[in-house]
mmCIF file with all atom_site columns, C-alpha atoms in Angstrom:
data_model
loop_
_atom_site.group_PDB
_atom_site.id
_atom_site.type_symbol
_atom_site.label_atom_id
_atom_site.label_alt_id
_atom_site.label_comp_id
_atom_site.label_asym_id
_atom_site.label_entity_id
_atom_site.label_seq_id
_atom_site.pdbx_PDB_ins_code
_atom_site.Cartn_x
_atom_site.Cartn_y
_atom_site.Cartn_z
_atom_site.occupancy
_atom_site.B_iso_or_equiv
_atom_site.pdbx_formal_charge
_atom_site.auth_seq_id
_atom_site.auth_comp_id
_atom_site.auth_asym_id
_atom_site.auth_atom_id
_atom_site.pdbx_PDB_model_num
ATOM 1   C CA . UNK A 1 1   ? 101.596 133.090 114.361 1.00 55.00 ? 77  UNK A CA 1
ATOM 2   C CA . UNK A 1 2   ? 97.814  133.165 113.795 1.00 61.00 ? 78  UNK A CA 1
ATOM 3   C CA . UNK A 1 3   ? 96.648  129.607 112.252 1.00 66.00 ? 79  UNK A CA 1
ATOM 4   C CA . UNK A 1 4   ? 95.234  130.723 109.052 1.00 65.00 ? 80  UNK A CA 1
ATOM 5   C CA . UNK A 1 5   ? 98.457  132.467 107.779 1.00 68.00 ? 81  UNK A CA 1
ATOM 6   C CA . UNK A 1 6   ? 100.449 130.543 105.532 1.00 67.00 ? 82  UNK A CA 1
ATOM 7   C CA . UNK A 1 7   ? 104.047 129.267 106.029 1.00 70.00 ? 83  UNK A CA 1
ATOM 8   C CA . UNK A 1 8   ? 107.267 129.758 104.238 1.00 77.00 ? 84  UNK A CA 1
ATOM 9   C CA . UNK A 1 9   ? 107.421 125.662 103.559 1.00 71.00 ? 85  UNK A CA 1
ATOM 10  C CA . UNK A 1 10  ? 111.252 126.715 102.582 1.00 79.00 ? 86  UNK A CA 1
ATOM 11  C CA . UNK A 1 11  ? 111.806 128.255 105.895 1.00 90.00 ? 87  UNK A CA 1
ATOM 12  C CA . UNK A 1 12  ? 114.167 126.529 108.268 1.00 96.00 ? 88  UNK A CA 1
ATOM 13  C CA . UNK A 1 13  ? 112.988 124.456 111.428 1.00 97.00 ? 89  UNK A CA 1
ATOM 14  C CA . UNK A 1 14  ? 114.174 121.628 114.305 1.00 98.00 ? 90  UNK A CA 1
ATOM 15  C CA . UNK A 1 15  ? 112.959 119.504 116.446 1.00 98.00 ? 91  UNK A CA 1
ATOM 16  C CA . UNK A 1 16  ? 114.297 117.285 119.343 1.00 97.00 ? 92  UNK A CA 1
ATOM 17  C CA . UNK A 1 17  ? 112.728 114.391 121.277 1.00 97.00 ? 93  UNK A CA 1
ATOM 18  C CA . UNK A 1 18  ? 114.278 113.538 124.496 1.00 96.00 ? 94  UNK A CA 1
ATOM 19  C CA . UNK A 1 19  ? 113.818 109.664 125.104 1.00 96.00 ? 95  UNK A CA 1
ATOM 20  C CA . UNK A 1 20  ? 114.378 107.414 128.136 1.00 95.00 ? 96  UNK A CA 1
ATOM 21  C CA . UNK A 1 21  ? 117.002 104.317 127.395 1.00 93.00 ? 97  UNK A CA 1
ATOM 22  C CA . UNK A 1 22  ? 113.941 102.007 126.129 1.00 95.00 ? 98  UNK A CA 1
ATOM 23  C CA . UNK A 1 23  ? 113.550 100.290 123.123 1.00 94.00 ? 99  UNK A CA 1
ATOM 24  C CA . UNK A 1 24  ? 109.661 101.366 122.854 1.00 96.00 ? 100 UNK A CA 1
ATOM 25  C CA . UNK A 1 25  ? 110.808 104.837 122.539 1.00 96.00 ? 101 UNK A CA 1
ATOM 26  C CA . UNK A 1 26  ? 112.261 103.654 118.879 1.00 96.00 ? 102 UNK A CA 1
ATOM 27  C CA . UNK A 1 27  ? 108.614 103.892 117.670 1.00 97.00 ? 103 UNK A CA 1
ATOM 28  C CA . UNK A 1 28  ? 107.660 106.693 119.622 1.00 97.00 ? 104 UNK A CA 1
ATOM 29  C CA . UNK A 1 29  ? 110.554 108.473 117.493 1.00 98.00 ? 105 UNK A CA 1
ATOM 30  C CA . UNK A 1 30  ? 109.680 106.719 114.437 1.00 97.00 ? 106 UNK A CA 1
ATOM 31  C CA . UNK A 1 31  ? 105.681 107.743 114.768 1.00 97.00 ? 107 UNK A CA 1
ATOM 32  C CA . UNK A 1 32  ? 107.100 110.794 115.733 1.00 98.00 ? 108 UNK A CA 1
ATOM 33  C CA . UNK A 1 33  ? 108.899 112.033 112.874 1.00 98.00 ? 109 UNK A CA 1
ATOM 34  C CA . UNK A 1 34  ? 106.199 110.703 110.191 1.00 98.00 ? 110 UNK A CA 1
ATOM 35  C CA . UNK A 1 35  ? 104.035 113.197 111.965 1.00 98.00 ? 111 UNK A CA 1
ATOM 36  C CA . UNK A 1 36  ? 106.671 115.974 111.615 1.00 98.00 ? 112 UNK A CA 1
ATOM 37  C CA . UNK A 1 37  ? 107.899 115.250 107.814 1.00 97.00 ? 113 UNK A CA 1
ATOM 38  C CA . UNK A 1 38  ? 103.993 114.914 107.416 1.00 97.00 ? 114 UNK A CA 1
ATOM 39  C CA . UNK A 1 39  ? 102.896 118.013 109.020 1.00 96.00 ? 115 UNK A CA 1
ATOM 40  C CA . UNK A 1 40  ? 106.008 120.047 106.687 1.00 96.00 ? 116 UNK A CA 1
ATOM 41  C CA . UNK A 1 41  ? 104.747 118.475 103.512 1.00 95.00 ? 117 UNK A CA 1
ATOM 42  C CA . UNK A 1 42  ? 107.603 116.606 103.011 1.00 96.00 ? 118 UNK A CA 1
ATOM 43  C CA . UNK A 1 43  ? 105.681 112.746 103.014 1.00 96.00 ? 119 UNK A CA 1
ATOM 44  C CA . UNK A 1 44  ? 108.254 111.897 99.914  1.00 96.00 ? 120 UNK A CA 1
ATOM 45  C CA . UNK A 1 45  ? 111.603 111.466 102.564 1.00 97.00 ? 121 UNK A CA 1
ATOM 46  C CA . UNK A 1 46  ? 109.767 109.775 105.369 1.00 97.00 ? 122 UNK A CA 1
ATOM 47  C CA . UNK A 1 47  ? 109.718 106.030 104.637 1.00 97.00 ? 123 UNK A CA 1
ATOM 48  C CA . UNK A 1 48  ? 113.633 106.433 104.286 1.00 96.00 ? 124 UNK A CA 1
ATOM 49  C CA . UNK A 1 49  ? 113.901 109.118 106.967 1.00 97.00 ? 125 UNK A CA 1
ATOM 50  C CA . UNK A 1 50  ? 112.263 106.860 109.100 1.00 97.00 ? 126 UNK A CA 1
ATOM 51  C CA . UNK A 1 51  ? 114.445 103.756 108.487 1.00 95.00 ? 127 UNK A CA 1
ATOM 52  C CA . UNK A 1 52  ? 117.524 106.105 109.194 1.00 96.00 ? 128 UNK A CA 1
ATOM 53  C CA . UNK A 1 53  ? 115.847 107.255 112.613 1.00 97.00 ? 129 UNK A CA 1
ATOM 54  C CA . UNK A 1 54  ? 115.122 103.488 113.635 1.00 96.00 ? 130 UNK A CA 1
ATOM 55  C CA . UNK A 1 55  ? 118.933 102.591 112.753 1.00 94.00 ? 131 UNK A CA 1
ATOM 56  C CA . UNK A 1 56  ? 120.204 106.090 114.626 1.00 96.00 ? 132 UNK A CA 1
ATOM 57  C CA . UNK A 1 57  ? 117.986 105.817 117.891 1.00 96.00 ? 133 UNK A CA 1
ATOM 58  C CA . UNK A 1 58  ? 117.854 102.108 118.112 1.00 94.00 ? 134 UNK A CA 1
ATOM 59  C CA . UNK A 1 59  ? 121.903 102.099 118.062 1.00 93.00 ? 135 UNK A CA 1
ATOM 60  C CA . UNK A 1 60  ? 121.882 104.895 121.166 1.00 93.00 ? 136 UNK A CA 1
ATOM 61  C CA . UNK A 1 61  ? 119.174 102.940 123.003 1.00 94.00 ? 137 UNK A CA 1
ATOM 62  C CA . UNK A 1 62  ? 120.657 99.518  122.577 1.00 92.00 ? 138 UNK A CA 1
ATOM 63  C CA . UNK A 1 63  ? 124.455 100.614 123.299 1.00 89.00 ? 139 UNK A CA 1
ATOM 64  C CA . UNK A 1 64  ? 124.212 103.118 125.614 1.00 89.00 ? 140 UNK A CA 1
ATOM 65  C CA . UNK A 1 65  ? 123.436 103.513 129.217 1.00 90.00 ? 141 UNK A CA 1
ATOM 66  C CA . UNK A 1 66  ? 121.702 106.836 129.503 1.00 88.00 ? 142 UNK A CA 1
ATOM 67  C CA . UNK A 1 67  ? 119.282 109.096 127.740 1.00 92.00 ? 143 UNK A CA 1
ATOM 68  C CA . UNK A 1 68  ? 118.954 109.645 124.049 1.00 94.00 ? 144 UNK A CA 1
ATOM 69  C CA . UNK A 1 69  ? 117.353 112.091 121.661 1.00 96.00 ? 145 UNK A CA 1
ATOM 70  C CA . UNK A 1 70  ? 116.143 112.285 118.016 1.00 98.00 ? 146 UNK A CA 1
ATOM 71  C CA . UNK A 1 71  ? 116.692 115.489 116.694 1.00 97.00 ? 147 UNK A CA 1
ATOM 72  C CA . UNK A 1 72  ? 115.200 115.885 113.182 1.00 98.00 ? 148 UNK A CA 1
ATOM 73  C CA . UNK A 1 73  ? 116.124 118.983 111.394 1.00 98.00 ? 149 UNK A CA 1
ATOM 74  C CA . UNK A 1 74  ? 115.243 120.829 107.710 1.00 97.00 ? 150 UNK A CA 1
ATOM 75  C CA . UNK A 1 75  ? 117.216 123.718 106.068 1.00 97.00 ? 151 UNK A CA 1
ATOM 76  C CA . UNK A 1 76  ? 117.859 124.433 102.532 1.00 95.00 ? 152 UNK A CA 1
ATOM 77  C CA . UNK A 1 77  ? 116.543 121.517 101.270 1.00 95.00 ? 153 UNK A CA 1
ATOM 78  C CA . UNK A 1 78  ? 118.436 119.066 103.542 1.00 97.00 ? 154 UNK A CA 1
ATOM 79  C CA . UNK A 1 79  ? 116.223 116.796 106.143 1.00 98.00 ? 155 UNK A CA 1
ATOM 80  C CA . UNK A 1 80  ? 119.090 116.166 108.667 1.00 98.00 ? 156 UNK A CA 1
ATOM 81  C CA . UNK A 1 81  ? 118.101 113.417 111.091 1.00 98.00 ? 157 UNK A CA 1
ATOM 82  C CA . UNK A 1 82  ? 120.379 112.511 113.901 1.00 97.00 ? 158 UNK A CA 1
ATOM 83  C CA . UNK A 1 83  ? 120.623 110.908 117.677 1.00 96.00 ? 159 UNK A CA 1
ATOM 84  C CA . UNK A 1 84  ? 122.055 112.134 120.743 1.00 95.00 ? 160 UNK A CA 1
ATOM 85  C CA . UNK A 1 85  ? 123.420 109.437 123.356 1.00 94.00 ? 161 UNK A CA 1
ATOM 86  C CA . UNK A 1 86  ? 125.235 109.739 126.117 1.00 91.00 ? 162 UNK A CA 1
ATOM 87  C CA . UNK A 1 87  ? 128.175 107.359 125.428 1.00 91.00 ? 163 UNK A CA 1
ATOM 88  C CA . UNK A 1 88  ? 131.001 109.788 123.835 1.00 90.00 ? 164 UNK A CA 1
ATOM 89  C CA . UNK A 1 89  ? 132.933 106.915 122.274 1.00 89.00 ? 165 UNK A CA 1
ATOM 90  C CA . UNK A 1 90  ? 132.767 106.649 117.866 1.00 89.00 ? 166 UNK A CA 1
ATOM 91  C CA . UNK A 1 91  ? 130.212 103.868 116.811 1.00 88.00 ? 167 UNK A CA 1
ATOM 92  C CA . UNK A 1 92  ? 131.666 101.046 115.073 1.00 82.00 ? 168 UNK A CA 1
ATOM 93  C CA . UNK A 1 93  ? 132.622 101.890 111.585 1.00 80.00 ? 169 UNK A CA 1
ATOM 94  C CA . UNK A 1 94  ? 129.379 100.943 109.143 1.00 77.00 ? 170 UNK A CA 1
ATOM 95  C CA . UNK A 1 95  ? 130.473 97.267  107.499 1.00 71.00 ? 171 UNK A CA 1
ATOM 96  C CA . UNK A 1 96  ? 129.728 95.978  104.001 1.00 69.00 ? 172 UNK A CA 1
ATOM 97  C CA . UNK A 1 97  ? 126.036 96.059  103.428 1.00 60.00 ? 173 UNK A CA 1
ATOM 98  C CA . UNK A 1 98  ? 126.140 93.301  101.002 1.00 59.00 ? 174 UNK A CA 1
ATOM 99  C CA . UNK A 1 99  ? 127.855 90.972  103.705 1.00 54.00 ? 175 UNK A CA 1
ATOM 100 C CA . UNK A 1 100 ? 125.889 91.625  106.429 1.00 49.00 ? 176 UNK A CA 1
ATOM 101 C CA . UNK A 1 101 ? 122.926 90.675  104.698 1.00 56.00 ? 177 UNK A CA 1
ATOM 102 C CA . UNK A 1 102 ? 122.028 87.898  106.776 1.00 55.00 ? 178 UNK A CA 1
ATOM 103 C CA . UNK A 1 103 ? 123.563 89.150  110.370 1.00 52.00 ? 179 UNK A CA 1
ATOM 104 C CA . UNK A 1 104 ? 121.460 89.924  112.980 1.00 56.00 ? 180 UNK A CA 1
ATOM 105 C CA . UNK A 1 105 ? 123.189 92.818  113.926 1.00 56.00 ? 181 UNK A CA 1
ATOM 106 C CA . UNK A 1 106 ? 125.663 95.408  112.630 1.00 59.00 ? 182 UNK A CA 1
ATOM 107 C CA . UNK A 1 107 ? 123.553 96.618  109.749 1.00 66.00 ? 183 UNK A CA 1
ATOM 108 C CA . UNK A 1 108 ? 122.457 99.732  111.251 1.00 77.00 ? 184 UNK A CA 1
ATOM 109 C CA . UNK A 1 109 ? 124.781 101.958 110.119 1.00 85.00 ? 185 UNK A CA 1
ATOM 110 C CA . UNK A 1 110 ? 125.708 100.243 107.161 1.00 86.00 ? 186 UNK A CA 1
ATOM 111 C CA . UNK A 1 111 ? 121.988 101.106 106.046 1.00 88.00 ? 187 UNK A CA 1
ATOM 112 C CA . UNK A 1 112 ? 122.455 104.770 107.281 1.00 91.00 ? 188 UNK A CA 1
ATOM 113 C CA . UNK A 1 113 ? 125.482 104.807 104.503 1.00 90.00 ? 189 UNK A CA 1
ATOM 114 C CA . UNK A 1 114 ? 123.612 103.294 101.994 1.00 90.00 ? 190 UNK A CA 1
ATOM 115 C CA . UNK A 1 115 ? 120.796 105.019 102.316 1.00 92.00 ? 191 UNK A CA 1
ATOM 116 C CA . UNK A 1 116 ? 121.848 108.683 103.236 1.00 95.00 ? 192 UNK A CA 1
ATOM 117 C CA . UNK A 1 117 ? 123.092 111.253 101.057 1.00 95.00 ? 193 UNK A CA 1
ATOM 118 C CA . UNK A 1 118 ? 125.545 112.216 103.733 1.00 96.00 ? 194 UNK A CA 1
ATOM 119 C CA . UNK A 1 119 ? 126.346 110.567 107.033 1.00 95.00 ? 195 UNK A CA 1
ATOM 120 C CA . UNK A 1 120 ? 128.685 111.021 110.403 1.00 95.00 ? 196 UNK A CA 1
ATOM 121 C CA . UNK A 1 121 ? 129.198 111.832 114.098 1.00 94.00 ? 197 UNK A CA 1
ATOM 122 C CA . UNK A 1 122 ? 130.387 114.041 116.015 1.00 93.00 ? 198 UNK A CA 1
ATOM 123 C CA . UNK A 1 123 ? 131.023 114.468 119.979 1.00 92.00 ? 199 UNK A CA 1
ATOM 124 C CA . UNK A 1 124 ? 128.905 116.607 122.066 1.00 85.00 ? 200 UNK A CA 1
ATOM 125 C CA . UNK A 1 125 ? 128.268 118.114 125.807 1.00 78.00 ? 201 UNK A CA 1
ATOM 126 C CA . UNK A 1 126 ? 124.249 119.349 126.135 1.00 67.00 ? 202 UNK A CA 1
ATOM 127 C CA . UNK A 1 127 ? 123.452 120.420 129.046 1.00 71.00 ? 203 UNK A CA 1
ATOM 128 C CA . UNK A 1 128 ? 126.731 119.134 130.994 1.00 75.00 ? 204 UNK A CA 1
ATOM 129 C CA . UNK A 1 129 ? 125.843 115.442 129.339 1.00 72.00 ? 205 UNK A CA 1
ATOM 130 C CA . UNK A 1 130 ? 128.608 114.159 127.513 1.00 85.00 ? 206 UNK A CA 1
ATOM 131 C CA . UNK A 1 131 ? 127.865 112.084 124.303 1.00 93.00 ? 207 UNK A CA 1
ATOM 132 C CA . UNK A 1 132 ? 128.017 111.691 120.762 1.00 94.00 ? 208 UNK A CA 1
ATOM 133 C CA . UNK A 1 133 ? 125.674 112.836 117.690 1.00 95.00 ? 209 UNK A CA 1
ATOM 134 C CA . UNK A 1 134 ? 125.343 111.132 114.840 1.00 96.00 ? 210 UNK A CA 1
ATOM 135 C CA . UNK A 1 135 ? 123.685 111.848 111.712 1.00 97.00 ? 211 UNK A CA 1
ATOM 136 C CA . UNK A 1 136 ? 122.520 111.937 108.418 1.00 97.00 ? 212 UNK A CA 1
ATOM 137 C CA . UNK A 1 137 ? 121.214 113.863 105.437 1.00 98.00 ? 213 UNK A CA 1
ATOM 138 C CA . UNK A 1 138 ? 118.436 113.607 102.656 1.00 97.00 ? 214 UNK A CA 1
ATOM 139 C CA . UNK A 1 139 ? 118.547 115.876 100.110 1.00 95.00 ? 215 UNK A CA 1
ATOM 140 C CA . UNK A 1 140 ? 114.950 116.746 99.181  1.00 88.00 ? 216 UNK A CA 1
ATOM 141 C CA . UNK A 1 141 ? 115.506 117.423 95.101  1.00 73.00 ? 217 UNK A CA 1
#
């Protein structure tokens, strides 16, 4: 598509960064994805979008053994944001937000429910890597 023509902003798209099991490649996804939500005119969702994806990659990188990926993805006026890992087992079931105020650890996804319109997981093979996916949703309206 030549530069200067202009884009369906409504039109679907994805994208997916694969990451190495390092906790620097949280920001790279984070800095990442404010480019992307950025580039698609859609700077309203990415403070929160980004808290999500911090909370969804740091969980794969910090309990998992293998590779990860952030996969961000907009259709129909849903951002979906979601990570890959290759551990197939369920995360632990989000706690109470309100208790877990002061822990230093298990608010991650307990800030994904909170803060997401919709949330889950789901397990997945990719390229004969077995893992999970889990994700969430922002509704842009």
């Amino acid at each position: 598509m030549p530069e200067n023509e202009p884009v369906d902003p409504a039109a679907p798209w994805e994208y997916t960064l694969y990451i190495p099991n390092d906790l620097r490649a949280v920001t790279v996804c984070r800095r990442t994805l404010r480019l992307i939500l950025t580039m698609h005119g859609l700077i309203r969702l990415v403070d929160t979008a980004e808290l999500l994806a911090t909370e969804l990659v740091s969980n794969a990188v910090r309990h998992t053994k293998g590779p990860a990926a952030l996969r961000v993805r907009w259709a129909a006026g849903v951002l979906r944001v979601g990570a890959w890992d290759a551990d197939p087992g369920p995360p632990e079931p989000p706690g109470n937000l309100d208790a877990l105020t002061e822990a230093e650890e298990g608010r991650g996804l307990a800030l994904v429910r909170a803060c997401a319109d919709l949330w889950g997981w789901q397990p997945l093979a990719r390229g004969g890597n077995r893992g999970k996916y889990v994700w969430c949703d922002l509704v842009a309206a």
